[in-house]
Coordinates of C-alpha atoms in Angstrom, one line a residue:
M5 CA 3.3 -13.2 14.7
Y6 CA 3.4 -9.9 15.6
L7 CA 7.4 -8.9 16.1
A8 CA 6.9 -6.1 18.7
D9 CA 4.4 -8.5 20.8
E10 CA 7.0 -11.0 21.2
A11 CA 9.8 -11.2 23.9
W12 CA 13.0 -12.4 22.2
P13 CA 13.4 -15.3 23.2
D14 CA 10.6 -16.1 21.4
L15 CA 11.4 -14.7 18.4
E16 CA 14.8 -16.0 18.7
S17 CA 13.1 -19.8 18.0
Y18 CA 10.9 -18.2 15.5
L19 CA 13.8 -16.9 13.4
D20 CA 15.3 -20.2 13.1
A21 CA 12.7 -21.9 10.9
E22 CA 11.7 -18.5 8.8
S23 CA 12.8 -16.1 6.8
V24 CA 9.7 -14.3 5.4
A25 CA 8.3 -10.7 6.8
L26 CA 5.0 -8.6 5.9
V27 CA 5.9 -4.8 6.4
P28 CA 3.0 -2.8 6.6
L29 CA 3.4 0.6 5.3
G30 CA 0.7 3.8 4.2
S31 CA 0.5 7.3 4.7
T32 CA -0.9 9.5 7.2
E33 CA -3.0 11.9 4.7
Q34 CA -5.8 13.5 3.5
H35 CA -8.7 10.8 2.0
G36 CA -11.3 13.5 2.0
P37 CA -14.4 14.4 4.0
H38 CA -15.5 10.7 4.8
L39 CA -12.0 8.9 5.7
P40 CA -9.8 9.3 8.6
E41 CA -6.3 10.5 7.7
G42 CA -4.7 6.7 8.5
T43 CA -6.7 5.0 6.2
D44 CA -4.1 3.5 4.4
H45 CA -1.9 3.2 6.8
L46 CA -5.0 1.0 8.9
I47 CA -5.6 -0.8 5.8
A48 CA -1.6 -1.9 5.4
E49 CA -1.7 -3.3 9.1
G50 CA -5.1 -5.1 9.0
L51 CA -4.1 -7.5 5.7
A52 CA -0.9 -7.7 7.1
R53 CA -1.6 -8.6 10.4
A54 CA -4.2 -11.3 9.1
A55 CA -1.8 -12.8 6.2
A56 CA 0.8 -13.3 8.9
D57 CA -1.8 -15.3 11.4
R58 CA -3.5 -16.4 8.8
G59 CA 0.2 -17.8 7.1
G60 CA 2.1 -18.3 9.6
Y61 CA 4.9 -15.8 8.9
L62 CA 6.4 -12.9 11.3
C63 CA 4.4 -9.3 10.6
T64 CA 6.8 -6.3 11.8
P65 CA 5.3 -2.7 13.2
T66 CA 3.6 -0.3 10.7
V67 CA 5.5 2.8 8.7
N68 CA 2.7 5.2 9.1
I69 CA 3.8 8.1 7.3
G70 CA 4.8 7.6 3.7
V71 CA 5.6 9.8 0.4
S72 CA 2.5 12.5 0.6
P73 CA 3.7 16.0 -0.4
H74 CA 0.8 15.7 -3.3
H75 CA -1.6 15.8 -0.1
K76 CA -0.2 18.7 1.4
Q77 CA -2.7 21.2 1.2
F78 CA -5.3 19.9 3.4
P79 CA -4.9 20.0 7.1
G80 CA -3.1 16.8 9.2
T81 CA -1.4 15.5 6.6
M82 CA 2.2 14.4 7.1
W83 CA 4.8 13.3 4.6
V84 CA 8.8 12.2 4.3
G85 CA 10.7 13.3 1.9
A86 CA 11.2 10.4 -0.9
P87 CA 15.3 9.8 -0.9
E88 CA 14.6 10.1 3.2
F89 CA 11.6 7.6 3.2
R90 CA 14.1 5.1 0.9
D91 CA 17.0 5.0 2.6
Y92 CA 14.8 4.6 6.0
V93 CA 13.3 1.4 4.4
E94 CA 16.3 0.5 3.2
S95 CA 17.7 0.4 6.6
F96 CA 15.4 -1.4 8.5
T97 CA 15.3 -3.6 6.2
R98 CA 19.0 -4.5 6.0
N99 CA 18.1 -5.2 9.7
L100 CA 15.6 -7.9 9.1
T101 CA 18.3 -9.6 7.2
Y102 CA 20.8 -9.7 10.5
H103 CA 18.3 -11.7 11.7
G104 CA 18.0 -14.1 8.5
L105 CA 14.7 -12.8 7.5
D106 CA 15.9 -12.4 3.6
R107 CA 12.4 -12.9 2.0
V108 CA 10.2 -9.4 2.7
V109 CA 6.8 -8.1 1.1
Y110 CA 6.2 -4.7 1.7
V111 CA 2.1 -4.5 2.7
N112 CA 2.0 -1.2 0.7
A113 CA -1.8 1.0 0.4
H114 CA -0.4 4.3 -0.9
G115 CA 0.4 5.3 -4.4
G116 CA 2.8 7.9 -3.4
N117 CA 5.3 5.1 -2.0
I118 CA 5.3 2.4 -5.1
E119 CA 7.9 3.7 -7.1
H120 CA 10.0 4.2 -4.1
L121 CA 9.6 0.5 -2.5
Q122 CA 10.2 -1.0 -6.1
E123 CA 14.0 0.7 -6.0
V124 CA 13.8 -0.5 -2.7
G125 CA 13.6 -4.1 -3.5
R126 CA 16.2 -2.9 -6.9
R127 CA 18.7 -1.9 -4.1
L128 CA 19.0 -5.1 -2.3
Y129 CA 18.1 -7.5 -5.0
D130 CA 21.4 -6.1 -6.4
D131 CA 23.4 -6.5 -3.8
E132 CA 22.3 -10.4 -3.0
T133 CA 20.8 -8.8 0.8
A134 CA 17.8 -9.8 0.4
F135 CA 14.9 -10.6 -2.0
A136 CA 11.9 -7.9 -1.4
V137 CA 8.9 -7.0 -3.5
E138 CA 6.0 -4.6 -3.4
W139 CA 2.8 -5.1 -3.0
M140 CA -0.4 -3.3 -3.5
W141 CA -3.5 -4.5 -2.3
D142 CA -6.1 -3.5 -5.1
E143 CA -3.5 -4.4 -7.6
S144 CA -3.6 -7.9 -6.4
I145 CA -7.7 -8.5 -7.0
P146 CA -8.2 -5.9 -10.3
E147 CA -10.9 -7.8 -11.7
L148 CA -12.9 -7.6 -8.5
V149 CA -12.1 -3.9 -7.6
D150 CA -13.9 -3.5 -11.4
E151 CA -17.2 -5.9 -10.3
L152 CA -18.0 -4.3 -7.3
F153 CA -17.5 -0.2 -8.1
A154 CA -19.4 1.7 -11.7
E155 CA -17.1 4.5 -10.3
N156 CA -14.5 3.8 -8.8
G157 CA -11.3 6.3 -7.5
P158 CA -7.8 6.1 -6.8
H159 CA -7.8 7.7 -3.8
G160 CA -10.7 8.1 -1.2
G161 CA -12.7 6.3 -3.3
P162 CA -15.2 3.6 -2.8
K163 CA -12.8 1.2 -2.4
E164 CA -10.6 2.4 0.5
T165 CA -14.1 3.6 2.1
A166 CA -15.3 0.0 2.0
M167 CA -12.4 -1.0 3.9
I168 CA -12.3 1.2 5.9
Q169 CA -16.1 0.5 6.6
H170 CA -15.4 -3.3 7.4
L171 CA -12.0 -2.3 9.4
R172 CA -12.6 0.5 11.1
P173 CA -16.7 1.7 10.5
E174 CA -16.3 4.0 13.6
L175 CA -14.1 6.6 11.7
V176 CA -16.7 6.6 8.5
H177 CA -18.0 9.9 8.1
G178 CA -21.2 7.9 7.1
D179 CA -23.3 11.6 6.8
R180 CA -20.7 12.4 4.2
L181 CA -20.7 10.1 1.4
E182 CA -22.8 11.5 -0.9
S183 CA -20.5 15.2 -0.2
A184 CA -17.3 13.7 -0.6
R185 CA -18.8 12.8 -3.6
D186 CA -20.4 15.4 -5.4
G187 CA -17.3 17.4 -4.3
G188 CA -14.7 15.3 -5.6
V189 CA -14.4 14.3 -9.4
L190 CA -15.5 10.7 -10.8
M191 CA -13.1 8.6 -12.9
S192 CA -15.0 9.2 -15.7
E193 CA -15.0 13.1 -15.2
L194 CA -10.9 12.9 -15.4
E195 CA -11.3 11.1 -18.8
E196 CA -13.6 13.8 -20.7
A197 CA -11.9 15.5 -22.7
E198 CA -11.5 19.7 -22.2
P199 CA -12.9 21.8 -24.9
D200 CA -9.8 22.6 -26.9
G201 CA -9.9 18.7 -26.5
R202 CA -7.2 18.2 -24.1
R203 CA -7.8 15.7 -21.0
R204 CA -8.0 16.9 -17.6
G205 CA -4.2 17.7 -16.5
M206 CA -2.8 17.1 -19.4
V207 CA -0.8 19.4 -22.2
N208 CA 0.7 17.9 -25.1
G209 CA 1.4 14.4 -23.8
A210 CA 2.8 16.2 -20.4
R211 CA 1.1 15.7 -17.0
V212 CA 0.6 19.7 -16.0
F213 CA -0.1 18.9 -12.4
Y214 CA 1.1 18.2 -9.0
D215 CA -1.2 18.3 -6.2
A216 CA -4.4 16.3 -5.6
A217 CA -5.7 19.8 -5.1
D218 CA -5.3 20.5 -8.4
N219 CA -8.2 18.3 -10.0
T220 CA -10.0 18.0 -7.0
D221 CA -11.2 20.5 -4.4
N222 CA -12.8 18.2 -1.7
G223 CA -9.1 15.6 -2.4
V224 CA -11.0 12.5 -3.1
L225 CA -11.9 10.6 -7.0
G226 CA -15.2 8.4 -7.4
D227 CA -18.1 7.7 -6.1
Q228 CA -18.3 6.6 -2.2
T229 CA -22.1 5.9 -1.7
D230 CA -21.1 2.8 -3.5
A231 CA -18.6 1.2 -0.8
S232 CA -20.5 -0.7 1.9
A233 CA -18.8 -2.7 4.9
A234 CA -19.9 -5.7 3.1
K235 CA -18.2 -5.0 -0.2
G236 CA -15.2 -4.1 2.2
E237 CA -15.5 -7.5 3.6
Q238 CA -15.5 -9.0 0.6
L239 CA -12.0 -6.5 -0.7
F240 CA -10.7 -7.7 2.3
E241 CA -10.8 -11.3 1.9
A242 CA -9.8 -11.9 -2.1
A243 CA -6.9 -9.2 -1.1
C244 CA -5.9 -11.3 1.8
E245 CA -5.4 -14.2 0.3
Q246 CA -3.8 -12.9 -2.8
L247 CA -1.2 -12.0 -0.2
V248 CA -0.7 -15.5 2.0
E249 CA -0.4 -17.0 -1.8
L250 CA 2.6 -14.7 -2.1
C251 CA 4.0 -15.3 1.4
D252 CA 3.8 -19.0 0.7
W253 CA 5.6 -18.3 -2.9
L254 CA 8.3 -16.5 -1.2
S255 CA 8.7 -19.0 1.8
A256 CA 9.1 -22.3 -1.1
R257 CA 12.3 -20.5 -3.1
E258 CA 15.2 -21.6 -2.9
T259 CA 17.9 -19.0 -2.3
E260 CA 19.9 -19.2 -5.2
E261 CA 16.3 -19.1 -7.4
L262 CA 16.0 -15.2 -6.1
R263 CA 19.4 -13.7 -6.4
P264 CA 20.6 -12.3 -9.8
K265 CA 21.4 -15.0 -12.4
P266 CA 25.3 -14.5 -13.5
R267 CA 26.3 -12.1 -17.1
R268 CA 25.9 -13.9 -19.6

C-alpha cells in the first residue's frame, strides 16, 4: 500500500492492524554522464514499493534529496546538510509513530545517507519511540553483486546502471557507457599504489579527499559496460526478497524485543 494514494478512512483501518512502514530515501546527484541524477531515489522507491506490495506493508512517499555535498562540483546535484537531514527524518518518523507505525525500515540507496539514518535510528531506539533500521539494497546481496560484475563501483558503476536499465531504461544513455567507464576510475585502479607507495587519496593512514571530483573526472567508478537490464532484474528481485524478509522479521517481533534491555 502506498500511503500517498490512499484516503484517510482506508488508512485508518489499515493502521489499526499494522505497525511496519517502509520509507524510501535516496538523493538527487550526479551519477556520471550515462545515468539520471535521480538514480538513487528511483532505486529506493522501486524496491520499497515492490516490497510493500509483495509483503502487504505500507510505503511512504520518497525522500529524494539526501546528504550529497561530495558531489557538488557536478551540475544539478542537490543536497541538504547532515544535521538538517537527520532532524527531518527523525521528525517525520516520530509522526509515523503517532499513527501506530513504530517499526520503520529506511530503504536507502545512497551511501551518503547511511551514517545519518543509523544515528536517527539510535535516537529513536534510545528513547523507546520506534525501532528504525537503515537498509542499503546492495549490502543485502553482496555475493550476487560480486558474481555479476568483475569491475564493480560504489557510485554510478555497473550495479546502479543495471538497476536503472531494469527500472527506467529510457533514462539511461546507452551510447555513453564506454565513455563513462573510460572517463571514470576502475576500483582496481583505486587500489593500486601511487609511485611513493601510498594508495590513492591516502596519506599515512588518513583519507585526504572529500569530494568525488578529487578521484574521478566524470564522477563515476567501475565498468558500466558490464551492466544490463537482465542483471538489473536479478539484483532487483534478490534485494526485494531480502527486504520483504526483513519486514516480516520486524512484524513478527514482540514490542519488548525491540526495546533497549534494562541496565545490569
